[in-house]
Tab-separated table of C-alpha atoms in Angstrom:
chain	number	residue	atom	x	y	z
I	131	MET	CA	-23.384	-24.615	-7.490
I	132	LYS	CA	-21.467	-26.651	-4.924
I	133	CYS	CA	-18.523	-25.171	-3.016
I	134	LYS	CA	-15.142	-26.335	-4.178
I	135	GLN	CA	-12.923	-28.259	-1.847
I	136	LEU	CA	-11.188	-26.457	1.001
I	137	TRP	CA	-7.443	-26.526	1.210
I	138	THR	CA	-5.104	-25.609	4.007
I	139	VAL	CA	-1.718	-23.950	4.143
I	140	CYS	CA	0.540	-24.549	7.099
I	141	VAL	CA	1.087	-21.483	9.275
I	142	THR	CA	3.555	-21.388	12.209
I	143	GLY	CA	1.687	-23.253	14.922
I	144	ALA	CA	-1.696	-22.906	13.217
I	145	LEU	CA	-3.568	-23.425	9.967
I	146	LEU	CA	-4.519	-20.767	7.479
I	147	LEU	CA	-7.824	-21.998	6.097
I	148	THR	CA	-8.622	-20.738	2.619
I	149	GLN	CA	-11.873	-21.512	0.850
I	150	ALA	CA	-12.016	-21.517	-2.938
I	151	ALA	CA	-14.630	-19.503	-4.725
I	152	CYS	CA	-18.158	-20.577	-3.930
I	153	ALA	CA	-20.507	-18.769	-6.273
I	154	GLY	CA	-17.860	-16.050	-6.573
I	155	ALA	CA	-17.006	-15.760	-2.867
I	156	ALA	CA	-13.612	-14.217	-2.123
I	157	ALA	CA	-10.929	-15.793	0.029
I	158	PRO	CA	-10.763	-14.021	3.407
I	159	LEU	CA	-7.667	-12.148	4.516
I	160	GLU	CA	-6.504	-13.884	7.700
I	161	LEU	CA	-4.518	-11.684	10.072
I	162	GLY	CA	-4.067	-13.959	13.079
I	163	GLY	CA	-1.025	-12.752	15.011
I	164	TYR	CA	-1.248	-9.292	13.435
I	165	THR	CA	-4.469	-8.184	15.084
I	166	ASP	CA	-5.933	-8.305	18.568
I	167	ASP	CA	-9.397	-8.259	20.099
I	168	SER	CA	-9.499	-4.456	19.959
I	169	GLY	CA	-9.125	-4.447	16.177
I	170	ALA	CA	-5.634	-2.949	16.085
I	171	ILE	CA	-3.355	-4.304	13.357
I	172	THR	CA	0.344	-4.470	14.127
I	173	VAL	CA	3.188	-3.935	11.691
I	174	LEU	CA	4.873	-7.208	12.713
I	175	HIS	CA	3.535	-10.596	13.763
I	176	GLY	CA	2.985	-10.422	17.514
I	177	GLY	CA	4.369	-6.896	17.547
I	178	ASP	CA	3.689	-3.965	19.829
I	179	SER	CA	3.716	-1.263	17.159
I	180	ALA	CA	0.641	-0.296	15.143
I	181	ASP	CA	1.203	2.023	12.179
I	182	PRO	CA	-2.161	2.748	10.524
I	183	TYR	CA	-0.462	3.241	7.158
I	184	PHE	CA	0.869	-0.322	6.954
I	185	ALA	CA	-2.397	-1.756	8.252
I	186	MET	CA	-4.446	0.072	5.639
I	187	GLN	CA	-1.951	-0.669	2.876
I	188	ALA	CA	-2.341	-4.380	3.648
I	189	LEU	CA	-6.141	-4.215	3.788
I	190	LEU	CA	-6.484	-2.225	0.570
I	191	LEU	CA	-3.964	-4.373	-1.266
I	192	ALA	CA	-5.968	-7.474	-0.372
I	193	HIS	CA	-9.293	-5.846	-1.237
I	194	GLU	CA	-8.089	-4.582	-4.604
I	195	ASN	CA	-6.815	-8.041	-5.468
I	196	GLY	CA	-10.013	-9.896	-4.796
I	197	MET	CA	-9.791	-10.898	-1.139
I	198	ASP	CA	-12.474	-10.424	1.507
I	199	ILE	CA	-11.271	-7.923	4.122
I	200	SER	CA	-14.645	-7.195	5.684
I	201	VAL	CA	-13.950	-8.605	9.155
I	202	PRO	CA	-10.516	-7.079	9.890
I	203	ALA	CA	-11.347	-3.850	8.048
I	204	GLU	CA	-14.462	-3.091	10.080
I	205	LYS	CA	-12.766	-3.937	13.364
I	206	PHE	CA	-9.740	-1.854	12.446
I	207	ALA	CA	-11.866	1.137	11.420
I	208	ASN	CA	-13.745	0.998	14.709
I	209	TRP	CA	-10.411	0.853	16.546
I	210	LEU	CA	-8.827	3.755	14.664
I	211	VAL	CA	-11.673	6.234	14.326
I	212	PRO	CA	-11.754	7.296	18.015
I	213	ARG	CA	-7.978	7.791	17.839
I	214	GLN	CA	-8.197	10.393	15.082
I	215	LYS	CA	-6.843	13.719	16.288
I	216	PRO	CA	-8.979	16.885	16.270
I	217	ASP	CA	-7.107	18.190	13.202
I	218	GLY	CA	-8.034	15.025	11.308
I	219	THR	CA	-4.582	13.431	11.302
I	220	PHE	CA	-3.420	10.178	12.904
I	221	ASP	CA	-0.468	9.054	14.963
I	222	ARG	CA	1.370	5.751	15.197
I	223	PHE	CA	0.723	3.646	18.283
I	224	CYS	CA	2.652	1.512	20.758
I	225	ARG	CA	1.334	-1.146	23.140
I	226	GLY	CA	2.635	-0.904	26.668
I	227	ALA	CA	3.086	-3.496	29.385
I	228	ASP	CA	-0.570	-2.971	30.348
I	229	LYS	CA	-1.511	-3.973	26.746
I	230	LYS	CA	-3.120	-0.587	26.117
I	231	TRP	CA	-2.472	1.281	22.879
I	232	VAL	CA	-1.095	4.803	23.185
I	233	SER	CA	0.077	7.376	20.632
I	234	CYS	CA	3.858	7.250	20.509
I	235	LYS	CA	4.916	8.771	17.166
I	236	THR	CA	3.502	11.099	14.568
I	237	ALA	CA	2.683	9.679	11.159
I	238	ASP	CA	5.384	9.635	8.507
I	239	ALA	CA	3.082	11.400	6.052
I	240	ASP	CA	-0.365	12.845	6.628
I	241	ASP	CA	-1.351	13.205	2.965
I	242	SER	CA	-1.139	9.551	1.977
I	243	LEU	CA	-2.512	8.354	5.325
I	244	LEU	CA	-5.604	10.539	5.088
I	245	ALA	CA	-6.193	9.419	1.507
I	246	ILE	CA	-6.007	5.702	2.197
I	247	TRP	CA	-8.128	6.070	5.350
I	248	MET	CA	-10.939	7.560	3.275
I	249	LYS	CA	-10.371	4.929	0.620
I	250	LEU	CA	-10.631	2.156	3.214
I	251	LEU	CA	-13.902	3.537	4.584
I	252	GLU	CA	-15.246	3.707	1.032
I	253	THR	CA	-14.662	-0.043	0.589
I	254	MET	CA	-17.520	-0.453	3.088
I	255	PRO	CA	-20.139	1.899	1.577
I	256	ALA	CA	-23.185	0.565	3.422
I	257	LYS	CA	-21.448	0.747	6.787
I	258	LEU	CA	-20.057	4.190	5.974
I	259	ALA	CA	-23.517	5.446	5.020
I	260	GLY	CA	-25.053	4.038	8.182
I	261	ASN	CA	-22.380	5.061	10.686
I	262	PRO	CA	-22.381	8.768	11.618
I	263	VAL	CA	-19.029	8.459	13.392
I	264	TRP	CA	-17.393	7.060	10.262
I	265	ARG	CA	-19.061	9.707	8.077
I	266	LYS	CA	-17.791	12.495	10.330
I	267	SER	CA	-14.282	11.041	10.243
I	268	HIS	CA	-14.442	10.824	6.453
I	269	GLU	CA	-15.470	14.484	6.187
I	270	VAL	CA	-12.852	15.643	8.711
I	271	SER	CA	-10.218	13.680	6.804
I	272	LYS	CA	-11.260	15.226	3.503
I	273	VAL	CA	-10.913	18.726	4.943
I	274	ALA	CA	-7.545	17.875	6.514
I	275	LEU	CA	-6.254	16.499	3.218
I	276	GLU	CA	-7.339	19.562	1.263
I	277	HIS	CA	-5.469	21.752	3.768
I	278	LEU	CA	-2.325	20.048	2.450
I	279	TYR	CA	-2.996	21.038	-1.152
I	280	GLN	CA	-0.306	23.274	-2.628
I	281	PRO	CA	-1.922	25.419	-5.357
I	282	SER	CA	1.375	26.620	-6.824
I	283	ARG	CA	2.281	23.065	-7.876
I	284	GLY	CA	-1.135	21.432	-7.833
I	285	ILE	CA	0.014	18.588	-5.563
I	286	TYR	CA	-0.205	17.693	-1.874
I	287	MET	CA	2.347	18.393	0.830
I	288	VAL	CA	3.428	15.758	3.338
I	289	SER	CA	1.978	17.492	6.395
I	290	PRO	CA	1.288	20.969	7.804
I	291	VAL	CA	4.894	21.123	9.021
I	292	VAL	CA	6.653	19.171	6.234
I	293	LEU	CA	6.127	21.460	3.295
I	294	HIS	CA	7.493	19.417	0.430
I	295	GLY	CA	5.667	16.944	-1.774
I	296	LEU	CA	6.424	13.254	-2.308
I	297	PHE	CA	5.791	11.439	-5.567
I	298	MET	CA	4.497	8.189	-4.081
I	299	ASP	CA	2.306	9.986	-1.533
I	300	ASN	CA	0.652	11.986	-4.285
I	301	LEU	CA	0.009	8.827	-6.284
I	302	GLU	CA	-1.881	7.443	-3.276
I	303	VAL	CA	-3.934	10.629	-3.071
I	304	TRP	CA	-4.635	10.368	-6.799
I	305	SER	CA	-5.724	6.746	-6.346
I	306	LEU	CA	-8.402	7.952	-3.922
I	307	LYS	CA	-9.723	10.550	-6.325
I	308	VAL	CA	-9.589	8.622	-9.589
I	309	HIS	CA	-12.157	5.970	-8.662
I	310	LEU	CA	-14.861	8.570	-8.032
I	311	LYS	CA	-17.473	8.564	-10.777
I	312	GLN	CA	-18.795	12.135	-10.775
I	313	PRO	CA	-17.512	14.161	-13.762
I	314	GLN	CA	-16.343	17.069	-11.593
I	315	GLN	CA	-14.342	14.756	-9.362
I	316	ARG	CA	-12.861	12.915	-12.326
I	317	ALA	CA	-11.776	16.249	-13.751
I	318	ALA	CA	-10.019	16.986	-10.459
I	319	SER	CA	-8.230	13.620	-10.588
I	320	ASP	CA	-7.094	14.308	-14.157
I	321	LYS	CA	-5.764	17.696	-13.066
I	322	LEU	CA	-3.881	16.088	-10.176
I	323	ALA	CA	-2.423	13.417	-12.461
I	324	ARG	CA	-1.035	16.085	-14.777
I	325	ALA	CA	0.361	18.066	-11.850
I	326	ILE	CA	2.056	14.953	-10.456
I	327	HIS	CA	3.679	14.258	-13.810
I	328	ASP	CA	4.754	17.840	-14.382
I	329	THR	CA	6.171	18.178	-10.864
I	330	PHE	CA	8.050	14.909	-10.571
I	331	TRP	CA	9.036	13.813	-14.073
I	332	ASP	CA	12.694	14.565	-14.795
I	333	PRO	CA	12.971	14.822	-18.601
I	334	VAL	CA	16.764	14.995	-18.518
I	335	ASN	CA	17.317	11.739	-16.631
I	336	LYS	CA	13.988	10.252	-17.800
I	337	ARG	CA	12.827	9.139	-14.376
I	338	PHE	CA	10.435	10.263	-11.675
I	339	LEU	CA	11.844	12.303	-8.822
I	340	VAL	CA	10.824	11.081	-5.383
I	341	SER	CA	10.442	14.508	-3.790
I	342	THR	CA	10.214	18.206	-4.536
I	343	GLN	CA	13.277	18.694	-2.327
I	344	LEU	CA	16.110	19.965	-4.490
I	345	GLU	CA	18.792	18.103	-2.544
I	346	GLN	CA	17.392	14.693	-3.503
I	347	ARG	CA	18.377	15.302	-7.135
I	348	SER	CA	22.064	14.975	-6.268
I	349	GLN	CA	21.735	11.864	-4.100
I	350	LYS	CA	22.751	8.467	-5.434
I	351	PRO	CA	19.600	6.470	-6.310
I	352	ALA	CA	18.765	3.673	-3.870
I	353	PHE	CA	16.312	0.799	-4.241
I	354	TYR	CA	13.962	2.665	-1.896
I	355	PRO	CA	12.770	5.238	-2.536
I	356	ASP	CA	14.256	5.887	-5.976
I	357	HIS	CA	13.872	2.612	-7.867
I	358	VAL	CA	10.592	1.691	-6.167
I	359	ALA	CA	9.215	5.094	-7.147
I	360	GLN	CA	9.653	4.295	-10.842
I	361	ILE	CA	7.371	1.245	-10.718
I	362	PHE	CA	4.963	2.510	-8.040
I	363	PRO	CA	2.659	4.208	-10.607
I	364	LEU	CA	1.741	0.771	-11.947
I	365	MET	CA	0.227	-0.139	-8.575
I	366	PHE	CA	-2.524	2.398	-9.305
I	367	ASP	CA	-2.668	2.261	-13.119
I	368	PHE	CA	-1.343	5.806	-13.288
I	369	PRO	CA	-1.689	6.779	-16.953
I	370	LEU	CA	1.093	9.324	-17.463
I	371	LEU	CA	4.041	7.002	-17.935
I	372	PRO	CA	6.901	7.464	-20.405
I	373	ALA	CA	5.958	4.172	-22.116
I	374	ASN	CA	3.122	1.666	-22.245
I	375	ALA	CA	2.627	-0.194	-18.982
I	376	ARG	CA	3.791	-3.645	-20.149
I	377	PRO	CA	7.185	-2.650	-21.606
I	378	TYR	CA	7.659	-0.153	-18.774
I	379	TYR	CA	7.147	-2.965	-16.270
I	380	ARG	CA	9.418	-5.384	-18.158
I	381	ASP	CA	12.216	-2.831	-18.342
I	382	TRP	CA	12.017	-2.198	-14.605
I	383	MET	CA	12.125	-5.909	-13.770
I	384	ALA	CA	15.052	-6.462	-16.124
I	385	ALA	CA	16.976	-3.732	-14.338
I	386	HIS	CA	15.939	-4.281	-10.717
I	387	ARG	CA	14.421	-7.740	-10.129
I	388	ALA	CA	17.573	-9.262	-8.637
I	389	GLU	CA	17.999	-6.272	-6.325
I	390	TRP	CA	14.349	-6.458	-5.272
I	391	LEU	CA	14.534	-10.146	-4.417
I	392	ILE	CA	17.422	-9.666	-1.951
I	393	GLN	CA	15.795	-6.803	-0.057
I	394	GLY	CA	14.634	-9.175	2.667
I	395	GLN	CA	18.239	-9.835	3.680
I	396	ALA	CA	18.418	-6.443	5.384
I	397	ASP	CA	14.968	-4.889	5.027
I	398	TYR	CA	11.391	-5.870	4.280
I	399	PRO	CA	10.978	-8.000	1.119
I	400	TRP	CA	8.535	-5.660	-0.657
I	401	GLY	CA	5.722	-8.132	-1.196
I	402	LEU	CA	3.500	-5.566	-2.895
I	403	LEU	CA	5.836	-5.767	-5.910
I	404	ALA	CA	5.095	-9.489	-6.119
I	405	VAL	CA	1.397	-8.615	-6.289
I	406	LEU	CA	2.182	-6.161	-9.058
I	407	ALA	CA	4.067	-8.916	-10.890
I	408	LEU	CA	0.971	-11.113	-10.648
I	409	ARG	CA	-1.184	-8.294	-12.005
I	410	GLN	CA	1.246	-7.988	-14.907
I	411	ASN	CA	0.882	-11.742	-15.552
I	412	ASP	CA	4.499	-12.267	-14.530
I	413	LYS	CA	4.007	-15.364	-12.405
I	414	VAL	CA	7.693	-16.255	-12.586
I	415	SER	CA	8.708	-13.095	-10.735
I	416	ALA	CA	5.881	-13.600	-8.237
I	417	GLY	CA	7.046	-17.202	-7.742
I	418	CYS	CA	10.636	-16.004	-7.323
I	419	TRP	CA	9.469	-13.711	-4.544
I	420	LEU	CA	7.700	-16.595	-2.816
I	421	ARG	CA	10.850	-18.705	-3.006
I	422	GLU	CA	13.123	-16.003	-1.625
I	423	ALA	CA	10.807	-14.309	0.872
I	424	THR	CA	8.708	-17.076	2.430
I	425	PRO	CA	11.476	-18.098	4.896
I	426	LEU	CA	11.097	-14.613	6.409
I	427	ARG	CA	7.403	-15.081	7.137
I	428	HIS	CA	6.331	-13.724	10.543
I	429	SER	CA	9.892	-12.594	11.304
I	430	THR	CA	11.016	-9.064	12.168
I	431	ARG	CA	11.588	-8.498	8.438
I	432	TRP	CA	8.054	-9.396	7.397
I	433	ALA	CA	5.463	-6.617	7.600
I	434	VAL	CA	1.697	-7.044	7.578
I	435	SER	CA	1.680	-5.814	3.955
I	436	ASP	CA	4.018	-8.699	3.084
I	437	GLU	CA	1.593	-11.064	4.784
I	438	ALA	CA	-1.273	-9.698	2.706
I	439	SER	CA	0.843	-10.045	-0.435
I	440	TYR	CA	1.687	-13.653	0.453
I	441	GLN	CA	-1.962	-14.557	0.939
I	442	ILE	CA	-2.969	-12.845	-2.311
I	443	LEU	CA	-0.456	-14.914	-4.265
I	444	LEU	CA	-1.580	-18.165	-2.634
I	445	SER	CA	-5.245	-17.351	-3.205
I	446	ARG	CA	-4.462	-16.920	-6.910
I	447	GLY	CA	-2.622	-20.219	-7.174
I	448	VAL	CA	0.916	-18.834	-7.429
I	449	LYS	CA	3.616	-21.236	-6.257
I	450	ALA	CA	7.255	-20.712	-5.409
I	451	VAL	CA	9.568	-21.472	-8.311
I	452	ASP	CA	11.998	-24.373	-7.917
I	453	LYS	CA	15.667	-23.959	-7.085
I	454	GLN	CA	16.674	-24.414	-10.708
I	455	THR	CA	14.713	-21.383	-11.897
I	456	SER	CA	16.889	-18.291	-12.366
I	457	CYS	CA	15.512	-15.226	-10.646
I	458	LYS	CA	18.272	-12.806	-11.578
């Protein structure tokens, strides 16, 4: 079978070269400007801040949506693994004037970060099996994550010093566990799913709480974290929703699409929701995101996860809607 024709997409000062499927080959995730020779992946294009969470979110998002992440993922793993702390957790990193990366902040949340680190390593099973340093890191991470388990609720705490649980963090932990095939591990994932639902579902207001903190119940809901939390389960096919996935998704978009599409005016544009729209066969909403968000590309309001989202949409043939299309 002959390779299909190559096409190019203009990138600021360069070309993003994307090859169509050749005997099933996946389009590669290109992170020029977000990575350096060491393998670090920055939050922003040309930035000096490297948050492992955003890097791994971008890599996993691309991998789970059919892109080839093998080159940046391996380099990133080799960069991060020696920076894992003795207790298994990770920091965030800053690049100084000497261009060296140093720890400068603690992670926002250890539970989700540990889970997606193990999940990233498991996307490269042959390399994980053959690399004793990676295997040790995976085991240390597993132990560190289980230290955050809260038996009274059956969920995971944010960190050893932040003793409350977060809904979206626990969904990311569940996403690690649910793909495992062994019956005992699947039983554990089912138990966690039920605990997440029972802990965070608010039957009075019929919405998911974002935290186990009591004070958050009285706060006015904001787009993030409150509204994002309601649709976040669909990113992982979480089964315990109050309705079937399709109508649940449609109801969320009807209520919040316009608000989502203006997020880039003051914050990041939440590209992962455009990928979710594509997965829900809602190409109009994905195209609306491309129309509204693409002008922000590589700016200070465009994170590496937005870049991955952008490339996923292009690799799947999604185009920005025209100016006449209503995106409200």
